[in-house]
Coordinates of C-alpha atoms in Angstrom, one line a residue:
X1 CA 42.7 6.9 123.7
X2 CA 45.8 7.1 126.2
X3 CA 48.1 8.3 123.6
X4 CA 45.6 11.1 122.0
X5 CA 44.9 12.5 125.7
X6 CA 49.2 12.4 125.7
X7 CA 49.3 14.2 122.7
X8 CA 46.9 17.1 123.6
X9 CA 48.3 17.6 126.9
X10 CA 51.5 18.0 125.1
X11 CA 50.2 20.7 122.3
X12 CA 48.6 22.3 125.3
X13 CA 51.6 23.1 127.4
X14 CA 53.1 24.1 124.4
X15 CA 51.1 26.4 123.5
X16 CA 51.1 28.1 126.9
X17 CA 54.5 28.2 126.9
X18 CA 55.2 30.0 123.4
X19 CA 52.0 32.6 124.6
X20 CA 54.1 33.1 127.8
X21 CA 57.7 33.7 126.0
X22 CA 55.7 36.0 123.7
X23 CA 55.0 38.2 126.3
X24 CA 58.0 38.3 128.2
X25 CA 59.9 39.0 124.6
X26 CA 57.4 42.2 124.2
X27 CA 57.8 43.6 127.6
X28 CA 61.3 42.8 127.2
X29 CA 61.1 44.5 124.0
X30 CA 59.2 48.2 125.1
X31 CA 61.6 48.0 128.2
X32 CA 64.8 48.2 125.7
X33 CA 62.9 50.8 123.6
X34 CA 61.9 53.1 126.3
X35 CA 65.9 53.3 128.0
X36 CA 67.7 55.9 127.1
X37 CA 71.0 55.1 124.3
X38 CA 74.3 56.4 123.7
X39 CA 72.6 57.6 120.2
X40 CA 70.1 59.2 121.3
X41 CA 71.7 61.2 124.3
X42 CA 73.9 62.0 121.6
X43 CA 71.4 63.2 119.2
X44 CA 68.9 64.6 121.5
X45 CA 70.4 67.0 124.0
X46 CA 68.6 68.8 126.2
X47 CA 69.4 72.9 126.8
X48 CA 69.7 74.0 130.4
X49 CA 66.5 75.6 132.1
X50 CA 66.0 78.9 131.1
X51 CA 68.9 78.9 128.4
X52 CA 66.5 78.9 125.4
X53 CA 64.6 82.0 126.6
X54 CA 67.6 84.0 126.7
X55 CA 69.1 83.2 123.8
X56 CA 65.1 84.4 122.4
X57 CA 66.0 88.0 123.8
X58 CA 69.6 88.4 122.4
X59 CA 71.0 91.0 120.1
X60 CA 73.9 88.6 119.3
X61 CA 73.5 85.6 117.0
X62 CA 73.5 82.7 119.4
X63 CA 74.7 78.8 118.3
X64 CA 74.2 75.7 120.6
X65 CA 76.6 72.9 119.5
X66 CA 76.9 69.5 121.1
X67 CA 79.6 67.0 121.8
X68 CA 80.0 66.3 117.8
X69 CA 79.9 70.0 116.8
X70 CA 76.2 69.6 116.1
X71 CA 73.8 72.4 116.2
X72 CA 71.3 72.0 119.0
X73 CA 70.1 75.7 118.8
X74 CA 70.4 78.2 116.6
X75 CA 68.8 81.6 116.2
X76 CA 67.3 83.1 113.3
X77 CA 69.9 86.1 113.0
X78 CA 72.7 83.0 113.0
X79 CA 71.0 81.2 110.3
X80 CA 70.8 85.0 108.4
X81 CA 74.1 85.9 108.7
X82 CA 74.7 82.4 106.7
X83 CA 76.7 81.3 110.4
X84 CA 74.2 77.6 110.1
X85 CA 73.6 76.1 107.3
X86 CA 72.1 72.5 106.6
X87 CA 72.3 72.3 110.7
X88 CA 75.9 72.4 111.1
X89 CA 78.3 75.7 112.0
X90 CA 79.6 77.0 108.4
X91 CA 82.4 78.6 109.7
X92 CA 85.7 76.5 110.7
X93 CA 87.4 79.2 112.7
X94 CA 84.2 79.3 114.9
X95 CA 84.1 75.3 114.8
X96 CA 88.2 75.2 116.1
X97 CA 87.4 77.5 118.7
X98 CA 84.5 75.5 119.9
X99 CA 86.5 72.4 119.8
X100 CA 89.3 74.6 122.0
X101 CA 87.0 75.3 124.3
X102 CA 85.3 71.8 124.6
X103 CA 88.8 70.8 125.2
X104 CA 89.7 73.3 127.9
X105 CA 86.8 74.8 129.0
X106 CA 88.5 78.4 128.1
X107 CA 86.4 81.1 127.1
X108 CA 87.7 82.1 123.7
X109 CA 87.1 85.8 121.6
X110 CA 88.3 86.7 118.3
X111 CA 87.1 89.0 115.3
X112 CA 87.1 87.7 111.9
X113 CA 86.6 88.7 108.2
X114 CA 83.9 86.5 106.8
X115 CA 82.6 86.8 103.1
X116 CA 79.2 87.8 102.1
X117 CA 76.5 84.6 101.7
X118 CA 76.6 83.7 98.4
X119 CA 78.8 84.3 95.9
X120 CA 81.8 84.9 98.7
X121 CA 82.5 88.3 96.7
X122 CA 82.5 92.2 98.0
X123 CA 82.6 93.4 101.0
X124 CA 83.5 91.0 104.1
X125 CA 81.2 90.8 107.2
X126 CA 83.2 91.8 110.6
X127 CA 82.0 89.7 112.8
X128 CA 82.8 89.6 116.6
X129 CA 82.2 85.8 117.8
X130 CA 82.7 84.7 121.5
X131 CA 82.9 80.6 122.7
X132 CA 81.9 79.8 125.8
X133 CA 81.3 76.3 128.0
X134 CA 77.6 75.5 128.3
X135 CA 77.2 73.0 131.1
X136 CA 79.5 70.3 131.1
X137 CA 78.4 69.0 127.5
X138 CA 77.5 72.0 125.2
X139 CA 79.1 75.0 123.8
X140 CA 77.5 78.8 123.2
X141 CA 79.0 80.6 120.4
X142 CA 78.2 84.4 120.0
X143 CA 78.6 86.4 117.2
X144 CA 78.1 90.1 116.6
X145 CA 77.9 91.6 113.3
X146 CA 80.5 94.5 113.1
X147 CA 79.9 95.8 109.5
X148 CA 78.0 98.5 110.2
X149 CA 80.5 100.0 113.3
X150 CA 83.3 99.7 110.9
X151 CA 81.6 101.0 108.0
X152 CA 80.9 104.3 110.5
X153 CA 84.0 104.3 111.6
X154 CA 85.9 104.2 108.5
X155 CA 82.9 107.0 107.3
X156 CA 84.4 109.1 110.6
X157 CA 88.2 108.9 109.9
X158 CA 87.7 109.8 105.8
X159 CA 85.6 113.0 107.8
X160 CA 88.2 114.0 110.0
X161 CA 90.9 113.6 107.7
X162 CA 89.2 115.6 105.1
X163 CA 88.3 118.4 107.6
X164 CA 91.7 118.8 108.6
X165 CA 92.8 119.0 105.1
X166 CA 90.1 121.9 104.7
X167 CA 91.3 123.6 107.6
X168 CA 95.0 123.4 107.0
X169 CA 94.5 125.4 103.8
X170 CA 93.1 128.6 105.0
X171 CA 94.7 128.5 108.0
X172 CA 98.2 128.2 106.4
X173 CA 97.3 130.6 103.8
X174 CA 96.3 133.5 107.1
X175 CA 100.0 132.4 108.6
X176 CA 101.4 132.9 105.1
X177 CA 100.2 136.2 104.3
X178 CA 100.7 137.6 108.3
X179 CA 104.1 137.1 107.4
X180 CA 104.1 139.2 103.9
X181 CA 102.2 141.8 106.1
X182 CA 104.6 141.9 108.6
X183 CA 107.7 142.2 106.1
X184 CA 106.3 144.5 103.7
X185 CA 105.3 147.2 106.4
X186 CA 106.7 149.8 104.3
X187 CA 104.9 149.2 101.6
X188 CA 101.4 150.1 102.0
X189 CA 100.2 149.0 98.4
X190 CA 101.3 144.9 99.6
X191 CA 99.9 145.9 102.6
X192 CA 96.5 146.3 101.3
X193 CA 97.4 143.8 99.2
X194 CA 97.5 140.9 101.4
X195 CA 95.4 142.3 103.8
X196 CA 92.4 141.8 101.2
X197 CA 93.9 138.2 100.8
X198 CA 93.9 137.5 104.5
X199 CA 90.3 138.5 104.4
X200 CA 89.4 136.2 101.8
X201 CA 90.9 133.5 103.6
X202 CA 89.6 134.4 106.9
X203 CA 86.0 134.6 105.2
X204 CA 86.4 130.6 103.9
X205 CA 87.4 129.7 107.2
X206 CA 84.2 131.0 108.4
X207 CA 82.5 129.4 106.1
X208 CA 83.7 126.1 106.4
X209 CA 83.6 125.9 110.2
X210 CA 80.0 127.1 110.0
X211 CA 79.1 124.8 107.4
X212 CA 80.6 121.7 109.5
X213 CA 78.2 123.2 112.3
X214 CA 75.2 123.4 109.9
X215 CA 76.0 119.6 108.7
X216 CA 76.2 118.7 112.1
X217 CA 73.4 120.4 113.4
X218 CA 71.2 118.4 110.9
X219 CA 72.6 114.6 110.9
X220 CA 71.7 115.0 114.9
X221 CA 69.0 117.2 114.8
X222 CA 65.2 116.0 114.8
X223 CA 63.5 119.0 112.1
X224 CA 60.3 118.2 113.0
X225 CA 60.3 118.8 116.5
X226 CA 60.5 122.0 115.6
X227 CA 58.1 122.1 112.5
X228 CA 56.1 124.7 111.1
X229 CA 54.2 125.6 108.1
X230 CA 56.9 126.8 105.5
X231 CA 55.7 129.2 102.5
X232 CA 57.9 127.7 99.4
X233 CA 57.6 131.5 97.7
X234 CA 59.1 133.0 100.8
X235 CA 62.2 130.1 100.8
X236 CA 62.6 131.3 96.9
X237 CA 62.9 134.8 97.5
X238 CA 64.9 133.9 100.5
X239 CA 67.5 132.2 98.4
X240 CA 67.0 134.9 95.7
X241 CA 68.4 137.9 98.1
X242 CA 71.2 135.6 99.5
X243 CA 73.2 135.1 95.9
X244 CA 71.8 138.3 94.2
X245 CA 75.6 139.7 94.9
X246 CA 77.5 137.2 93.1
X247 CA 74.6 137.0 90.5
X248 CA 75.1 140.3 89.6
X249 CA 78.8 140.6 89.4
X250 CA 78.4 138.0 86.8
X251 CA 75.6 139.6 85.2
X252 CA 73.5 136.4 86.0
X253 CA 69.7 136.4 85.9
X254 CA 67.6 134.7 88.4
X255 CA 63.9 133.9 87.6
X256 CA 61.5 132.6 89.8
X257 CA 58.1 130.9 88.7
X258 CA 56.0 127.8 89.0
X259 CA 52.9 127.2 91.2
X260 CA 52.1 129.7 93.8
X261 CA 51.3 129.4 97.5
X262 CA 52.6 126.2 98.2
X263 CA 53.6 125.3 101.8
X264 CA 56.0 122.7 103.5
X265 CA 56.2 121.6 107.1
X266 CA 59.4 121.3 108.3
X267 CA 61.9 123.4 110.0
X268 CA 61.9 127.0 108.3
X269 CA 65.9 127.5 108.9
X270 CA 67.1 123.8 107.6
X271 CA 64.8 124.6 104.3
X272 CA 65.9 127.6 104.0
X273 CA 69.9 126.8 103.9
X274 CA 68.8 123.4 101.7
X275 CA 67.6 125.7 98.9
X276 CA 69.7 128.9 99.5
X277 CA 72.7 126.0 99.1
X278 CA 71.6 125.1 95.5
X279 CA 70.9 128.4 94.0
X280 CA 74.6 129.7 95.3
X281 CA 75.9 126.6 93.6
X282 CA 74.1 127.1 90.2
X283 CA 75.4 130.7 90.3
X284 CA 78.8 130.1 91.1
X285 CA 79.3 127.1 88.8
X286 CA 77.5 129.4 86.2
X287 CA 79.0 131.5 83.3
X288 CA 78.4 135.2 82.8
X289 CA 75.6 136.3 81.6
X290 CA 73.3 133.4 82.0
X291 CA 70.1 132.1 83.5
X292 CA 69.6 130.5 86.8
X293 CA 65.8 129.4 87.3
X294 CA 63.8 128.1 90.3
X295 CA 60.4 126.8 89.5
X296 CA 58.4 124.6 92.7
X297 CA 55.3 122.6 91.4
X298 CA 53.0 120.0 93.2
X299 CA 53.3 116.5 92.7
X300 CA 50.6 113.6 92.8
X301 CA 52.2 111.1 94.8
X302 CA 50.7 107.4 96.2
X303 CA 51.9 108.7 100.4
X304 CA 50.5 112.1 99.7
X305 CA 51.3 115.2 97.5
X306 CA 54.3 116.2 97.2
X307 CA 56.2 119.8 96.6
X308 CA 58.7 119.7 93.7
X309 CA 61.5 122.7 93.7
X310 CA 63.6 122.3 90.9
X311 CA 66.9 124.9 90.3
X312 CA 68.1 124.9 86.9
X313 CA 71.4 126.7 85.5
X314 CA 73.7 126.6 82.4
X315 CA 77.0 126.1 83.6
X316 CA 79.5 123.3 83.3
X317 CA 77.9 120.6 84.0
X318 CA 78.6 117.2 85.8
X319 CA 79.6 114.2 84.0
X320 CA 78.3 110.8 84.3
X321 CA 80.8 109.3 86.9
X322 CA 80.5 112.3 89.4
X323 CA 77.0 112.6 89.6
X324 CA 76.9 109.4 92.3
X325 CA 79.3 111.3 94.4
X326 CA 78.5 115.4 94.1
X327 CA 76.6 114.5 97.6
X328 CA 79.6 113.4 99.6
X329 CA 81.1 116.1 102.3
X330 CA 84.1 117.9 100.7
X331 CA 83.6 116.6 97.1
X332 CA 84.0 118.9 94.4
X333 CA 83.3 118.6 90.9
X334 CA 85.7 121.2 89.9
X335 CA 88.3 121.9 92.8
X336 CA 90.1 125.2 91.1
X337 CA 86.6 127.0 90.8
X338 CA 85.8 125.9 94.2
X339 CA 88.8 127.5 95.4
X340 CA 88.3 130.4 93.3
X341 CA 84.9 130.8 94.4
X342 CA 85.6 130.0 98.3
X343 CA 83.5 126.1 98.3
X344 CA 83.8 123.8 100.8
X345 CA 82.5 121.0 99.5
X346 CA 80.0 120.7 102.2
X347 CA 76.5 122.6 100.6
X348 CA 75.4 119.5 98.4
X349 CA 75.8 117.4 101.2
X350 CA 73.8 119.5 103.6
X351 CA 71.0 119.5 101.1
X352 CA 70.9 115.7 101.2
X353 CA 70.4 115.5 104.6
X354 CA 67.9 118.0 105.0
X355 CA 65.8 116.3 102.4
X356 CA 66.1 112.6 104.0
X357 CA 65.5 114.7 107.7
X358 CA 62.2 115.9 105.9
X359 CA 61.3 112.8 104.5
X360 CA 62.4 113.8 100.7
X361 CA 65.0 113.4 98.5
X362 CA 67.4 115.8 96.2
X363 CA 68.0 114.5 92.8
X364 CA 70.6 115.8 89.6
X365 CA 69.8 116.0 85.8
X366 CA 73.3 117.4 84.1
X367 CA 75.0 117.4 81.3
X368 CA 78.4 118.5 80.3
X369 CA 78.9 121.9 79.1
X370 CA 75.0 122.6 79.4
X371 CA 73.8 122.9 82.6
X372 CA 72.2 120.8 85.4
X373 CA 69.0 120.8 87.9
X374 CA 68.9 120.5 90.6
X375 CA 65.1 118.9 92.4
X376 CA 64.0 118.9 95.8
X377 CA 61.2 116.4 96.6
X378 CA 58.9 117.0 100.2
X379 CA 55.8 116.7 101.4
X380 CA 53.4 119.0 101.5
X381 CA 52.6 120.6 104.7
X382 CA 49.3 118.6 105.0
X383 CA 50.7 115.0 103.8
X384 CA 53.7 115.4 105.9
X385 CA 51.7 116.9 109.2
X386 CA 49.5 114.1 109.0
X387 CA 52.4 111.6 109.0
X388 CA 54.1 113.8 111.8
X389 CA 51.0 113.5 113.8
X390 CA 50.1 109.9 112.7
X391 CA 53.9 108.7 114.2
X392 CA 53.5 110.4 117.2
X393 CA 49.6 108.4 117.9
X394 CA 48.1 111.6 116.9
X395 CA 44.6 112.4 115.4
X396 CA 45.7 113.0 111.3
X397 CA 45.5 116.6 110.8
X398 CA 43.5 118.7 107.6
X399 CA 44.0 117.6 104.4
X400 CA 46.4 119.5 102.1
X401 CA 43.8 122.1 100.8
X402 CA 42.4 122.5 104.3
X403 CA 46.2 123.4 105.3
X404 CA 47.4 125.3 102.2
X405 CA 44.0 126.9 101.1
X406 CA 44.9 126.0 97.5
X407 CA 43.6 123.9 94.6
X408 CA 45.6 121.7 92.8
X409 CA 48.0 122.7 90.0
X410 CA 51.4 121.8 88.3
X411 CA 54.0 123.5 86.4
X412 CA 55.4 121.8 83.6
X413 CA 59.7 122.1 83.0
X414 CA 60.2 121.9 79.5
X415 CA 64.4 121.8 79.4
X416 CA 67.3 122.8 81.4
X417 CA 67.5 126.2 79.7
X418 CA 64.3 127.8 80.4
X419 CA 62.5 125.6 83.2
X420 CA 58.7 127.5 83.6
X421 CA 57.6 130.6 82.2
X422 CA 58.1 133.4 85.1
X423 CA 58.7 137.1 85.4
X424 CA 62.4 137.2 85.9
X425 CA 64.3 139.0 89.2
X426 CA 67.7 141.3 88.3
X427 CA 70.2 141.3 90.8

């Protein structure tokens, strides 16, 4: 009896004692778990108050990186410009610089070439990226995309080269012939002669100076802050009367046609150069005795209708490869006609930005040796009032017919040669 009373105060004790190690090991256990490790301060890095709400409002992509070059924050813009991927910094110049500046705590700048996400092929993004110490542990890298500002600037140098090119011509033609003037005084037949020169000169210097101020006038001007209701059949007749000289020194008819009272809303005196710029081209690029036609239709389109004014010719033509390119400033198709005819390679180009200024477009159709068209695309005035009045938090204005007073119609352009059926205007 002794020894079974032994036993079960012995398998008691026991028992208390392996229920009392128990739960020292577990509190021993959620102590360990609960301090803070090398790995995990590591790992888990905290951002300073205040830091992640500014990097929010930045322009710049903005990278946190940690002790191991991990990223710790990274904005969406970073992780666009391909800067993050899989969580760690792509780029090993940035990643040196960091480390530099880990190392030093120097703030570092420097602009590099990357290549485009992807296939690494084309154009190379400018980037602008900046390294700076972020508290004692982290690092801030900033990077600005400079694509765009060297695209422009590269756009602005190409445009003042070319402009002084254009201006060196005439001018050093005017110097040229002042100085025949001047030493053929006693001969008044070279007088005359290079006097009429010295006009033609001085009137393609006028021209090209007021064509960079009509180019400039509409890349910085807003058209529809001063907008109006535009009558297409005036802008025709407009553009009509401004080329019927030349026409008719080439023995060149014009005919006018298509649907009748149509109306745009835009600025009367951009529209008016737009068109007036692509009947001059048709009749200077024309042969002699030819037709140049200008036919405006409306067009059914998903934003609203829209006003189609198309200017068809039968001259050279423009091949394949310089269609892309006939609406760059001071390109020319054919320079020794432009020179001949006093172009400055700036009327085409106008016309494209009058047309994106208006919310439209200005597309080609040509062919070599047998013509080409030329089609302006706008609203019309009711579609594009609305949308004037809509952007500005205005009540919509009338509806197209309610504006024009007109019922629907079309005009259909059955070839380059002889675009609508219309009474045709002698110059």
């Amino acid at each position: 009896m002794d020894v079974n009373a032994a036993v079960a105060a012995v398998a008691a004790i026991a028992g208390v004692l392996t229920g009392v190690i128990a739960v020292l090991a577990f509190r021993w256990s959620e102590r360990d778990q609960k301090r803070p490790t090398r790995t995990s301060l590591h790992t888990d890095p905290v951002l300073p108050p205040g830091v992640d709400t500014v990097l929010s409002v930045l322009r710049s992509s903005a990278v946190v990186l940690d002790e191991a070059d991990g990223v710790v924050k990274a904005s969406s813009a970073a992780y666009a410009l391909g800067l993050v991927r899989g969580g760690k910094l792509a780029v090993e110049p940035m990643i040196q610089m960091a480390r530099d500046t880990r190392r030093d705590g120097e703030i570092r700048q420097a602009e590099l070439d990357l290549p485009r996400r992807g296939t690494g092929r084309g154009e190379a993004l400018a980037v602008s990226a900046r390294v700076a110490p972020l508290g004692s542990r982290l690092v801030l890298l900033l990077v600005e995309d400079l694509t765009e500002a060297r695209r422009i600037e590269a756009v602005r140098r190409d445009f003042v080269a070319n402009v002084s090119h254009e201006l060196k011509t005439p001018t050093g033609a005017l110097a040229l012939l002042s100085e025949a003037v001047m030493g053929a005084s006693d001969d008044p037949e070279a007088v005359e002669r290079f006097a009429g020169r010295m006009q033609i000169e001085a009137t393609r210097l006028t021209n090209l100076v007021q064509e960079l101020i009509d180019l400039s006038r509409v890349q910085n001007d807003d058209p529809l802050e001063d907008a109006e209701p535009v009558r297409v059949d005036e802008l025709v007749a407009e553009a009509i009367d401004r080329c019927r000289h030349q026409a008719g020194t080439k023995q060149i008819t014009m005919a006018a046609g298509g649907t009748a009272e149509l109306r745009l809303w835009g600025n009367r005196g951009q529209l008016a150069a737009a068109l007036g710029n692509l009947v001059e081209n048709a009749v200077n690029y024309s042969p002699a005795r030819t037709r140049v036609g200008i036919a405006a239709r409306r067009v059914t389109a998903p934003g609203g209708d829209l006003v189609e004014i198309a200017v068809t010719d039968q001259g050279i033509g423009i091949s394949d490869k310089d269609k892309e390119r006939v609406f760059e400033r001071f390109y020319r198709v054919d320079p020794a006609r432009s020179r001949a005819t006093g172009g400055t390679g700036l009327g085409l180009a106008i016309v494209k930005h009058v047309a994106a200024s208006h919310s439209g477009e200005v597309t080609v159709w040509s062919s070599e040796g047998q013509g080409s068209t030329f089609t302006l695309r706008l609203p019309e005035a009711g579609a594009a009032r609305a949308r004037a009045r809509a952007r500005d938090n205005q009540t919509p204005g009338l509806d197209e017919d309610d504006e024009t007073g007109q019922t629907d119609g079309t005009t259909t352009v059955s070839s380059p040669y002889e675009p609508f059926s219309a009474p045709e205007v002698h110059p």
